[in-house]
Amino acid sequence: MNNSHEGLEQGLLRLCNTRLRPKAPITAETGLLEQGLLDSLLVMDLVNSIEKQFGISIENAEISPRNFRTVRALAVLVASRLNGRKVSAELGNP
Amino acid sequence: MLWPLKRPAVPVKEIPTWSLYYLTACPTPADPTIIWGSDVPVAGLEAYLRRVNAEADVLISPAHVLVRAVGRCLAEHPEFNRRVLRRRLYDFQSVNVIMPMLGSGRGPEVCLFCDVDRKTVAEIAAEVWKQARELAKGTSEWLRYERLFRSIPRVLRGMAMRHLLLHTNWVNWPAALWGHRQLRAAAMINYLGHRGAPPMRMFKPSRFPVDACTLNVTMGPTESDTQAAPLFVRADHRVVDAYQLGQFVAALRLYLTEPELLDPAPVAAEAAPA
């Protein structure tokens, strides 16, 4: 895992620990769904916060259990969106 | 102190949209309302969510199961899927519900979900996420109505709303012509089981001034002691009686306790050759 991905994961951990107000600190492998840390309001709050903080857009279809199972899974999603944006910028798309 | 109130009045810009709506539109309440409170053991619901979220492509929450369960109950108890119009009762053509969701504007916005008796929980979940995202991004078509409502000058707002209510409670407007969500659904659903919500002992949802919303279903947060969530169902006594409400609540409670019953039976397995 490279430094930028670790930094991304740390940023998401900070965000989740702030927004989800867990009883015990959330780690990268904490089961967000398994432990009932997410409800529909918090998912929307988290998605909006991620979009604002990282300057990306998350598609409706990406609000899936696969992407929200853990912070690590969420980091993979955000990284893919960031990479998509970078590729898009290199190709000269807005 | 001669005058008990401070002047001037609270500025309109500080008032949430739906509060402003009630403030300008409501007559003095006469209340033909019955409420049945119950609770739902959540073990079955939690197990169901764990199972479907392990397989589904869309994230499913208790609110989505609640929408589906209400849709199924409305289809099974059609006497609830009707509204008062001109002091008569009329059946709705389809099973629709409305549900408030948080947007980017002032307070929650009410979203309409159609044909919820015929959709799967996953289809309902996808529709809920889509509308929630549109609200958050400010691209929802319903936000146009909010802007229109707020753009009416203060002196005309009350008059305009009372005129609107006269029309919506006495005229059967075509749905396509009159896009008002509240006129197209017999039930409103509140899911208030979000994290951090305090224990709910009683909840009386407010009633829209329009006569369309016969039913309100509210589910609250799970009690850690009992592992049960409160369920309050409010119905219009002009439309149904208390024993019918009891039957409806019993059916809803069953579907929320055992959500597997909401999924259609696997037809392929039944039809498979021996």
Tab-separated table of N, CA, C and O in Angstrom, chain B residues 30-84:
chain	number	residue	atom	x	y	z
B	30	ALA	N	-59.422	20.145	14.185
B	30	ALA	CA	-60.375	19.208	14.764
B	30	ALA	C	-59.759	17.864	14.442
B	30	ALA	O	-59.278	17.669	13.335
B	31	ASP	N	-59.722	16.931	15.344
B	31	ASP	CA	-58.767	15.847	15.206
B	31	ASP	C	-59.397	14.451	15.169
B	31	ASP	O	-59.436	13.770	16.190
B	32	PRO	N	-59.876	14.004	14.010
B	32	PRO	CA	-60.391	12.636	13.916
B	32	PRO	C	-59.246	11.645	13.704
B	32	PRO	O	-59.163	10.971	12.680
B	33	THR	N	-58.377	11.588	14.677
B	33	THR	CA	-57.135	10.818	14.511
B	33	THR	C	-57.056	9.695	15.532
B	33	THR	O	-57.336	9.912	16.707
B	34	ILE	N	-56.682	8.511	15.062
B	34	ILE	CA	-56.427	7.424	16.004
B	34	ILE	C	-54.979	6.965	15.834
B	34	ILE	O	-54.460	6.935	14.716
B	35	ILE	N	-54.377	6.630	16.947
B	35	ILE	CA	-52.973	6.203	16.911
B	35	ILE	C	-52.853	4.870	17.653
B	35	ILE	O	-53.414	4.712	18.729
B	36	TRP	N	-52.131	3.952	17.028
B	36	TRP	CA	-51.864	2.657	17.668
B	36	TRP	C	-50.348	2.534	17.831
B	36	TRP	O	-49.617	2.538	16.852
B	37	GLY	N	-49.921	2.410	19.078
B	37	GLY	CA	-48.498	2.239	19.346
B	37	GLY	C	-48.174	0.790	19.652
B	37	GLY	O	-48.920	0.133	20.374
B	38	SER	N	-47.092	0.315	19.095
B	38	SER	CA	-46.677	-1.067	19.361
B	38	SER	C	-45.157	-1.098	19.340
B	38	SER	O	-44.518	-0.038	19.323
B	39	ASP	N	-44.578	-2.277	19.362
B	39	ASP	CA	-43.130	-2.360	19.167
B	39	ASP	C	-42.789	-3.576	18.319
B	39	ASP	O	-43.610	-4.467	18.143
B	40	VAL	N	-41.597	-3.555	17.764
B	40	VAL	CA	-41.171	-4.609	16.844
B	40	VAL	C	-39.853	-5.197	17.339
B	40	VAL	O	-38.853	-4.466	17.416
B	41	PRO	N	-39.808	-6.487	17.691
B	41	PRO	CA	-38.511	-7.106	18.008
B	41	PRO	C	-37.612	-7.037	16.770
B	41	PRO	O	-38.055	-7.378	15.674
B	42	VAL	N	-36.387	-6.570	16.944
B	42	VAL	CA	-35.564	-6.269	15.759
B	42	VAL	C	-34.595	-7.387	15.361
B	42	VAL	O	-33.884	-7.243	14.368
B	43	ALA	N	-34.575	-8.488	16.129
B	43	ALA	CA	-33.596	-9.545	15.822
B	43	ALA	C	-33.763	-10.035	14.383
B	43	ALA	O	-32.773	-10.184	13.639
B	44	GLY	N	-35.011	-10.289	13.971
B	44	GLY	CA	-35.283	-10.782	12.612
B	44	GLY	C	-34.897	-9.755	11.554
B	44	GLY	O	-34.323	-10.098	10.515
B	45	LEU	N	-35.198	-8.478	11.826
B	45	LEU	CA	-34.884	-7.404	10.875
B	45	LEU	C	-33.371	-7.262	10.718
B	45	LEU	O	-32.855	-7.137	9.599
B	46	GLU	N	-32.657	-7.319	11.841
B	46	GLU	CA	-31.192	-7.175	11.771
B	46	GLU	C	-30.554	-8.346	11.031
B	46	GLU	O	-29.631	-8.160	10.226
B	47	ALA	N	-31.067	-9.562	11.303
B	47	ALA	CA	-30.532	-10.744	10.602
B	47	ALA	C	-30.800	-10.644	9.111
B	47	ALA	O	-29.942	-10.965	8.277
B	48	TYR	N	-32.002	-10.163	8.761
B	48	TYR	CA	-32.369	-9.993	7.351
B	48	TYR	C	-31.445	-8.989	6.659
B	48	TYR	O	-30.944	-9.241	5.559
B	49	LEU	N	-31.189	-7.855	7.342
B	49	LEU	CA	-30.324	-6.818	6.750
B	49	LEU	C	-28.906	-7.340	6.559
B	49	LEU	O	-28.256	-7.047	5.552
B	50	ARG	N	-28.419	-8.113	7.538
B	50	ARG	CA	-27.074	-8.687	7.396
B	50	ARG	C	-27.022	-9.602	6.175
B	50	ARG	O	-26.085	-9.570	5.383
B	51	ARG	N	-28.083	-10.413	6.024
B	51	ARG	CA	-28.103	-11.369	4.918
B	51	ARG	C	-28.190	-10.643	3.565
B	51	ARG	O	-27.396	-10.907	2.667
B	52	VAL	N	-29.145	-9.712	3.429
B	52	VAL	CA	-29.314	-9.072	2.110
B	52	VAL	C	-28.139	-8.155	1.782
B	52	VAL	O	-27.742	-8.050	0.624
B	53	ASN	N	-27.574	-7.507	2.805
B	53	ASN	CA	-26.442	-6.613	2.521
B	53	ASN	C	-25.172	-7.388	2.182
B	53	ASN	O	-24.223	-6.831	1.645
B	54	ALA	N	-25.153	-8.687	2.516
B	54	ALA	CA	-24.008	-9.506	2.118
B	54	ALA	C	-24.093	-9.864	0.637
B	54	ALA	O	-23.100	-10.199	0.009
B	55	GLU	N	-25.317	-9.800	0.075
B	55	GLU	CA	-25.513	-10.243	-1.319
B	55	GLU	C	-25.887	-9.109	-2.264
B	55	GLU	O	-25.557	-9.154	-3.453
B	56	ALA	N	-26.587	-8.076	-1.728
B	56	ALA	CA	-27.207	-7.075	-2.619
B	56	ALA	C	-26.173	-6.125	-3.219
B	56	ALA	O	-25.083	-5.935	-2.681
B	57	ASP	N	-26.549	-5.516	-4.350
B	57	ASP	CA	-25.701	-4.504	-4.988
B	57	ASP	C	-25.987	-3.122	-4.435
B	57	ASP	O	-25.244	-2.176	-4.698
B	58	VAL	N	-27.095	-2.998	-3.725
B	58	VAL	CA	-27.478	-1.697	-3.180
B	58	VAL	C	-27.583	-1.827	-1.659
B	58	VAL	O	-28.006	-2.862	-1.151
B	59	LEU	N	-27.147	-0.787	-0.963
B	59	LEU	CA	-27.158	-0.796	0.499
B	59	LEU	C	-28.595	-0.676	0.989
B	59	LEU	O	-29.304	0.264	0.621
B	60	ILE	N	-29.001	-1.632	1.814
B	60	ILE	CA	-30.389	-1.660	2.287
B	60	ILE	C	-30.418	-1.345	3.774
B	60	ILE	O	-29.643	-1.899	4.560
B	61	SER	N	-31.312	-0.419	4.162
B	61	SER	CA	-31.402	-0.013	5.561
B	61	SER	C	-32.807	-0.338	6.089
B	61	SER	O	-33.707	-0.654	5.305
B	62	PRO	N	-33.011	-0.233	7.416
B	62	PRO	CA	-34.347	-0.527	7.969
B	62	PRO	C	-35.441	0.349	7.345
B	62	PRO	O	-36.577	-0.094	7.186
B	63	ALA	N	-35.096	1.594	6.977
B	63	ALA	CA	-36.100	2.493	6.377
B	63	ALA	C	-36.645	1.900	5.078
B	63	ALA	O	-37.842	2.005	4.794
B	64	HIS	N	-35.784	1.260	4.296
B	64	HIS	CA	-36.229	0.686	3.014
B	64	HIS	C	-37.159	-0.510	3.252
B	64	HIS	O	-38.138	-0.689	2.530
B	65	VAL	N	-36.824	-1.304	4.277
B	65	VAL	CA	-37.688	-2.440	4.614
B	65	VAL	C	-39.049	-1.927	5.102
B	65	VAL	O	-40.098	-2.484	4.761
B	66	LEU	N	-39.013	-0.841	5.867
B	66	LEU	CA	-40.257	-0.256	6.384
B	66	LEU	C	-41.151	0.210	5.228
B	66	LEU	O	-42.368	-0.026	5.238
B	67	VAL	N	-40.558	0.854	4.227
B	67	VAL	CA	-41.338	1.319	3.061
B	67	VAL	C	-41.993	0.127	2.362
B	67	VAL	O	-43.185	0.145	2.039
B	68	ARG	N	-41.206	-0.914	2.150
B	68	ARG	CA	-41.732	-2.111	1.474
B	68	ARG	C	-42.849	-2.760	2.303
B	68	ARG	O	-43.880	-3.174	1.761
B	69	ALA	N	-42.650	-2.838	3.626
B	69	ALA	CA	-43.643	-3.473	4.500
B	69	ALA	C	-44.949	-2.674	4.491
B	69	ALA	O	-46.034	-3.263	4.431
B	70	VAL	N	-44.854	-1.366	4.511
B	70	VAL	CA	-46.066	-0.533	4.469
B	70	VAL	C	-46.769	-0.722	3.121
B	70	VAL	O	-48.002	-0.842	3.061
B	71	GLY	N	-45.990	-0.783	2.038
B	71	GLY	CA	-46.572	-1.009	0.711
B	71	GLY	C	-47.333	-2.322	0.656
B	71	GLY	O	-48.460	-2.390	0.152
B	72	ARG	N	-46.739	-3.366	1.203
B	72	ARG	CA	-47.388	-4.675	1.211
B	72	ARG	C	-48.672	-4.642	2.043
B	72	ARG	O	-49.702	-5.184	1.644
B	73	CYS	N	-48.606	-3.987	3.202
B	73	CYS	CA	-49.790	-3.908	4.074
B	73	CYS	C	-50.902	-3.088	3.423
B	73	CYS	O	-52.081	-3.418	3.565
B	74	LEU	N	-50.539	-2.014	2.716
B	74	LEU	CA	-51.559	-1.207	2.031
B	74	LEU	C	-52.243	-2.024	0.932
B	74	LEU	O	-53.450	-1.889	0.717
B	75	ALA	N	-51.464	-2.871	0.258
B	75	ALA	CA	-52.056	-3.717	-0.783
B	75	ALA	C	-52.991	-4.756	-0.163
B	75	ALA	O	-54.040	-5.080	-0.722
B	76	GLU	N	-52.624	-5.261	1.013
B	76	GLU	CA	-53.449	-6.278	1.674
B	76	GLU	C	-54.635	-5.665	2.403
B	76	GLU	O	-55.603	-6.360	2.699
B	77	HIS	N	-54.527	-4.393	2.757
B	77	HIS	CA	-55.618	-3.704	3.471
B	77	HIS	C	-56.000	-2.460	2.666
B	77	HIS	O	-55.711	-1.332	3.063
B	78	PRO	N	-56.669	-2.656	1.534
B	78	PRO	CA	-56.937	-1.517	0.638
B	78	PRO	C	-57.819	-0.447	1.256
B	78	PRO	O	-57.877	0.670	0.739
B	79	GLU	N	-58.497	-0.768	2.347
B	79	GLU	CA	-59.337	0.251	3.005
B	79	GLU	C	-58.491	1.397	3.561
B	79	GLU	O	-59.018	2.457	3.874
B	80	PHE	N	-57.162	1.169	3.652
B	80	PHE	CA	-56.270	2.245	4.104
B	80	PHE	C	-55.731	3.062	2.929
B	80	PHE	O	-55.233	4.158	3.126
B	81	ASN	N	-55.802	2.479	1.732
B	81	ASN	CA	-55.211	3.154	0.569
B	81	ASN	C	-56.255	4.044	-0.114
B	81	ASN	O	-56.540	3.899	-1.296
B	82	ARG	N	-56.835	4.917	0.644
B	82	ARG	CA	-57.858	5.820	0.123
B	82	ARG	C	-57.771	7.146	0.858
B	82	ARG	O	-57.073	7.268	1.857
B	83	ARG	N	-58.470	8.134	0.325
B	83	ARG	CA	-58.403	9.456	0.931
B	83	ARG	C	-59.787	10.105	1.007
B	83	ARG	O	-60.714	9.680	0.328
B	84	VAL	N	-59.860	11.139	1.799
B	84	VAL	CA	-61.076	11.947	1.880
B	84	VAL	C	-60.995	13.025	0.802
B	84	VAL	O	-59.970	13.691	0.660
